[in-house]
Coordinates of C-alpha atoms in Angstrom, one line a residue:
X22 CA 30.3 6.1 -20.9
X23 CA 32.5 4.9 -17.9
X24 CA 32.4 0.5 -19.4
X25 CA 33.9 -0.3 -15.9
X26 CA 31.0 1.1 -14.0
X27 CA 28.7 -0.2 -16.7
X28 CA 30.3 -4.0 -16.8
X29 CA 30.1 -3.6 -12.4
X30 CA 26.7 -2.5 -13.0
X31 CA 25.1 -5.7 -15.5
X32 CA 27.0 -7.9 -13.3
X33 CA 25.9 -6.8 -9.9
X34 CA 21.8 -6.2 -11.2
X35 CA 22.3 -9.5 -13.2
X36 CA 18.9 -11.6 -12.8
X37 CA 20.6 -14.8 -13.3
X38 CA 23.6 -14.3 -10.6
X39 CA 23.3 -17.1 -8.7
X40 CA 22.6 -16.0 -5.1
X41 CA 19.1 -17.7 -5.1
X42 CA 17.0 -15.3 -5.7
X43 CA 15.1 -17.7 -8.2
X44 CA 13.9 -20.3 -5.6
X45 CA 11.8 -17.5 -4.3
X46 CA 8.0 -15.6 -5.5
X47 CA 7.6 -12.9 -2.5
X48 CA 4.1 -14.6 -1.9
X49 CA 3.5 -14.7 -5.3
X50 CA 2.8 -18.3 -5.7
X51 CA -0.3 -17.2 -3.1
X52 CA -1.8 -14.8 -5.1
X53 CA -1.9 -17.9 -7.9
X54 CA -3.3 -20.1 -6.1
X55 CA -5.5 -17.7 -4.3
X56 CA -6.5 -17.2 -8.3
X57 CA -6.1 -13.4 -7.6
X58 CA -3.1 -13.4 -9.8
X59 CA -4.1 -15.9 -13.2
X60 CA -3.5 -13.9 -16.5
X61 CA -1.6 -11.4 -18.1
X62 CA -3.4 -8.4 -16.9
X63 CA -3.5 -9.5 -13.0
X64 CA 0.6 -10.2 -13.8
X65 CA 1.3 -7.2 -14.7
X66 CA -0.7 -5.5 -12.1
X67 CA 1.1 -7.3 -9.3
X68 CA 4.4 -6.9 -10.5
X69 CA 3.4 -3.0 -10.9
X70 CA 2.4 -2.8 -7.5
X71 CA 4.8 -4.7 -5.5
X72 CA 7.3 -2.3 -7.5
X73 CA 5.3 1.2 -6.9
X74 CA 3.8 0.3 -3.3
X75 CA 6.1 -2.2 -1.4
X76 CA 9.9 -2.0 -3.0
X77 CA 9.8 1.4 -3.7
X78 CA 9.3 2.2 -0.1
X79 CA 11.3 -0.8 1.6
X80 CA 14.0 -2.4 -0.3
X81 CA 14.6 0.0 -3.3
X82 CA 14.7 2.7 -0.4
X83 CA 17.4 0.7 1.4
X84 CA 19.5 0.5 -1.1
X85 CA 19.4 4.3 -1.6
X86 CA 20.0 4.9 2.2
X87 CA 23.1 2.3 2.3
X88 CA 24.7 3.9 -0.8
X89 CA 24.6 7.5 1.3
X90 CA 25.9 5.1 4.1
X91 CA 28.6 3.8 2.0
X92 CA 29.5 6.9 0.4
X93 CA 30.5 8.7 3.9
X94 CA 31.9 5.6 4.9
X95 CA 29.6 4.8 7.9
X96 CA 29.9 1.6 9.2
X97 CA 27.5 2.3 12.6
X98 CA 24.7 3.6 9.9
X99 CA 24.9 0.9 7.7
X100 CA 24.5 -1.4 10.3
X101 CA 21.3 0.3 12.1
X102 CA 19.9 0.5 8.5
X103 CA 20.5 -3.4 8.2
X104 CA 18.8 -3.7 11.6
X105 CA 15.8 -1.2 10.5
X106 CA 15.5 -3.5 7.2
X107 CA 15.4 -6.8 9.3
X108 CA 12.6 -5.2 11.8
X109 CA 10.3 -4.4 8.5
X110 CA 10.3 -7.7 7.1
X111 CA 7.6 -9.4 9.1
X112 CA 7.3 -12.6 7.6
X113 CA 10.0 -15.3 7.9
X114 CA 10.4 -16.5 5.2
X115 CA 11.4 -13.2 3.4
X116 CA 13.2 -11.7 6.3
X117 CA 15.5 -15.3 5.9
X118 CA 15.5 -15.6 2.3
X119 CA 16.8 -11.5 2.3
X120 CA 19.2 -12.1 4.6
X121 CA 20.7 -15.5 2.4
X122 CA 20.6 -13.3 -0.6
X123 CA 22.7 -10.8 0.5
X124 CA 25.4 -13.6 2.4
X125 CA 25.3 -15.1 -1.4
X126 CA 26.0 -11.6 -2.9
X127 CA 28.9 -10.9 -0.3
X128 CA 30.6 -14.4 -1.2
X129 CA 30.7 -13.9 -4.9
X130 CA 32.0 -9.7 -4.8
X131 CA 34.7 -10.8 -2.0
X132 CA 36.5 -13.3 -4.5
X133 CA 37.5 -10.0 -6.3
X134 CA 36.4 -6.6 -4.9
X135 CA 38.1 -6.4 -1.7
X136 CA 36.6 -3.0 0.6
X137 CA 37.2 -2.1 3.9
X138 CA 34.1 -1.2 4.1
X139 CA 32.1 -4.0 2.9
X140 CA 35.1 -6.4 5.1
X141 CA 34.0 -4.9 8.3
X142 CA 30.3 -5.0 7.3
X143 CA 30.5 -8.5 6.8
X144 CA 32.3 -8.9 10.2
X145 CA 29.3 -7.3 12.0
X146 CA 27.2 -9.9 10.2
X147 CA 29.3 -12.6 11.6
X148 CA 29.7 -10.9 14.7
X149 CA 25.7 -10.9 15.0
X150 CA 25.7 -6.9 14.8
X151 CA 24.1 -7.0 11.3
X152 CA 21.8 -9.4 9.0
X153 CA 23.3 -8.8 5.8
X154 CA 20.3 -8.1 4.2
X155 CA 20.2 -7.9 0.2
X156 CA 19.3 -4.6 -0.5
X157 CA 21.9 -3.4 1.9
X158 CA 24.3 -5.2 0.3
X159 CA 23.5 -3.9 -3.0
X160 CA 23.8 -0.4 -2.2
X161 CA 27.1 -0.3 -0.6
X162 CA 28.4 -2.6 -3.3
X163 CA 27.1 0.0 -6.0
X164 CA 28.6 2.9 -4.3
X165 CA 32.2 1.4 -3.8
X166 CA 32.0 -0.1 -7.7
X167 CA 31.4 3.7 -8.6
X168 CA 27.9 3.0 -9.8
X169 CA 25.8 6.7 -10.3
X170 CA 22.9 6.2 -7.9
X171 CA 20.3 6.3 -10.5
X172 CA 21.3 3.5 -12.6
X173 CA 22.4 1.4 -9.3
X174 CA 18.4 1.8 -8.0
X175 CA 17.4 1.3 -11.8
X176 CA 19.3 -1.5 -12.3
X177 CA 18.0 -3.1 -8.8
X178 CA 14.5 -2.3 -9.9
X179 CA 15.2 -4.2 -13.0
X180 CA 16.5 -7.2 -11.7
X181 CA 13.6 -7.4 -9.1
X182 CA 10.9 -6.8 -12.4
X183 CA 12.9 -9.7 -14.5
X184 CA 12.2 -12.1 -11.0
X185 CA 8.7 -11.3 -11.2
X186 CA 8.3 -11.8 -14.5
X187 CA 10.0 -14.9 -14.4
X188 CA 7.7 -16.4 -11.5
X189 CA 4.6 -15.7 -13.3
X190 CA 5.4 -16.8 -16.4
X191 CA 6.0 -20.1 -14.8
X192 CA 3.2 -20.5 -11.9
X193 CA 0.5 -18.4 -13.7
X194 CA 1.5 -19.7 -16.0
X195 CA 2.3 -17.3 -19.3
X196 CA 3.9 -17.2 -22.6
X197 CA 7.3 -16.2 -22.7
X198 CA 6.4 -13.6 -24.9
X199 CA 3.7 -12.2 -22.5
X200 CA 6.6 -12.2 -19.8
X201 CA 8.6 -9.7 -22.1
X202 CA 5.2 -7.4 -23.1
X203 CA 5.1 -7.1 -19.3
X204 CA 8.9 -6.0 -18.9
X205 CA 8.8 -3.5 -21.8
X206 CA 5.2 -1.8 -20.7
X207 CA 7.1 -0.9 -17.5
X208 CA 10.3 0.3 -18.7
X209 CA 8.6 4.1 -17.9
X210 CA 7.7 2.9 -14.4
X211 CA 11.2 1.4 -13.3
X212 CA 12.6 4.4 -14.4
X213 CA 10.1 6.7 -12.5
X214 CA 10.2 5.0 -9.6
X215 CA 14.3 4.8 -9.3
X216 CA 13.7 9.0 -9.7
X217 CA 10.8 8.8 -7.2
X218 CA 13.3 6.8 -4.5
X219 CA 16.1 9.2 -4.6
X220 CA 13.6 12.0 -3.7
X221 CA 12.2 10.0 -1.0
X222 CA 10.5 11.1 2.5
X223 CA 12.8 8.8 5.3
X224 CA 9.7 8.9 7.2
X225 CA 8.7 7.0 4.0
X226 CA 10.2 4.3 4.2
X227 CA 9.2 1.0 5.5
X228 CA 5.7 1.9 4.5
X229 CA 3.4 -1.2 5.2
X230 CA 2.1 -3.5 2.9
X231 CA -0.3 -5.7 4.9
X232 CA -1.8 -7.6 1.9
X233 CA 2.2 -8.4 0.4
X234 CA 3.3 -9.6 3.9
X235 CA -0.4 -11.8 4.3
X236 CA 0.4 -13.7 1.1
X237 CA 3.7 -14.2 2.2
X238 CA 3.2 -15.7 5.4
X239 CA 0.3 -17.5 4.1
X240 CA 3.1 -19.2 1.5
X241 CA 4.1 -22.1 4.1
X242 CA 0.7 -23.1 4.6
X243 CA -0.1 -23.9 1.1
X244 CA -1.0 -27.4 -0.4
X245 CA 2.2 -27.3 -2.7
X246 CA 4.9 -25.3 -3.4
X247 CA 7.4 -24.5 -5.9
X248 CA 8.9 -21.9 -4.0
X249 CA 10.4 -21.3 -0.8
X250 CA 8.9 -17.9 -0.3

């Protein structure tokens, strides 16, 4: 095993990098206080199908169409995919918090990885050209680290389970031991669905989610918060 793609690899899927991802649920915290999601079951089920019927087909797919991007070196692509990305995310608070993700991501990669690529990228996103959205980001970065395409989209899936996880366990709220059950039941799913993204249809992708983006922009309207999203 290759420990330099493999150290690039824990570091860039690393749950705990801080790029903010934590101050965020993805409308989760309205599904808890909608009472839809409030125990273990209903957890896993959400996190299940934001994974097999929302990610899957928006993000996870993004980060599989940048990495082709990145791979033939294509600037103008990877910019029209950051535009697609930004189109697709209807509610504001996710399209922003996206966006700040990926800025985050940029500014701690930069301090050591220096790319052309990913330099001129991030000069369209200063230059207003691009939105430097997360899961664009994380594909090109995963490509240029020399990280195989199936672990890069299994390793984003995982980091985006362990955030989910986390959230529930604190607003449903859960044991931290129910958290982990939840994780290891869908080891087999993360896995499928990294294989199921590198076969998929581009007509695919951006398939809506009405419900997801409803709780979302429901989020701001609630009586309290603990997230921003």
């Amino acid at each position: 095993m290759n420990l330099n793609f493999l150290s690039g690899l824990l570091h860039l899927s690393d749950p705990t990098l801080p790029i903010g991802g934590y101050t965020h649920s993805n409308g989760l915290e309205t599904y808890v206080q909608q009472r839809i999601v409030n125990n273990l079951q209903t957890a896993k089920e959400f996190v299940e199908n934001m994974l097999q019927y929302n990610i899957k087909y928006n993000d996870g797919a993004f980060v599989k169409l940048a990495y082709n991007a990145a791979e033939n070196n294509d600037l103008e692509l990877l910019i029209s995919l950051d535009n697609e990305c930004n189109a697709i995310k209807c509610p504001k608070e996710i399209r922003q918090a996206s966006q700040k993700l990926g800025l985050r991501l940029i500014k701690i990669f930069k301090r050591r990885e220096h790319f052309p690529l990913m330099e001129a990228f991030e000069k369209a996103v200063q230059n207003r050209e691009a939105n430097s959205h997360y899961c664009i980001v994380f594909g090109v970065y995963a490509y240029l680290m020399k990280i195989p395409l199936y672990e890069a989209l299994l390793g984003f899936y995982h980091t985006s389970v362990a955030g989910m996880i986390t959230n529930a366990v604190k607003l449903v709220p859960l044991g931290q031991l129910d958290g982990q059950d939840i994780l290891f039941s869908l080891y087999p799913v993360m896995e499928k669905t990294a294989n199921e993204t590198i076969e998929l249809d581009r007509d695919m992708v951006g398939l809506c989610n009405t419900a997801f983006d409803i709780r979302c922009m429901q989020h701001e309207r609630l009586y309290s918060r603990l997230y921003m999203s």
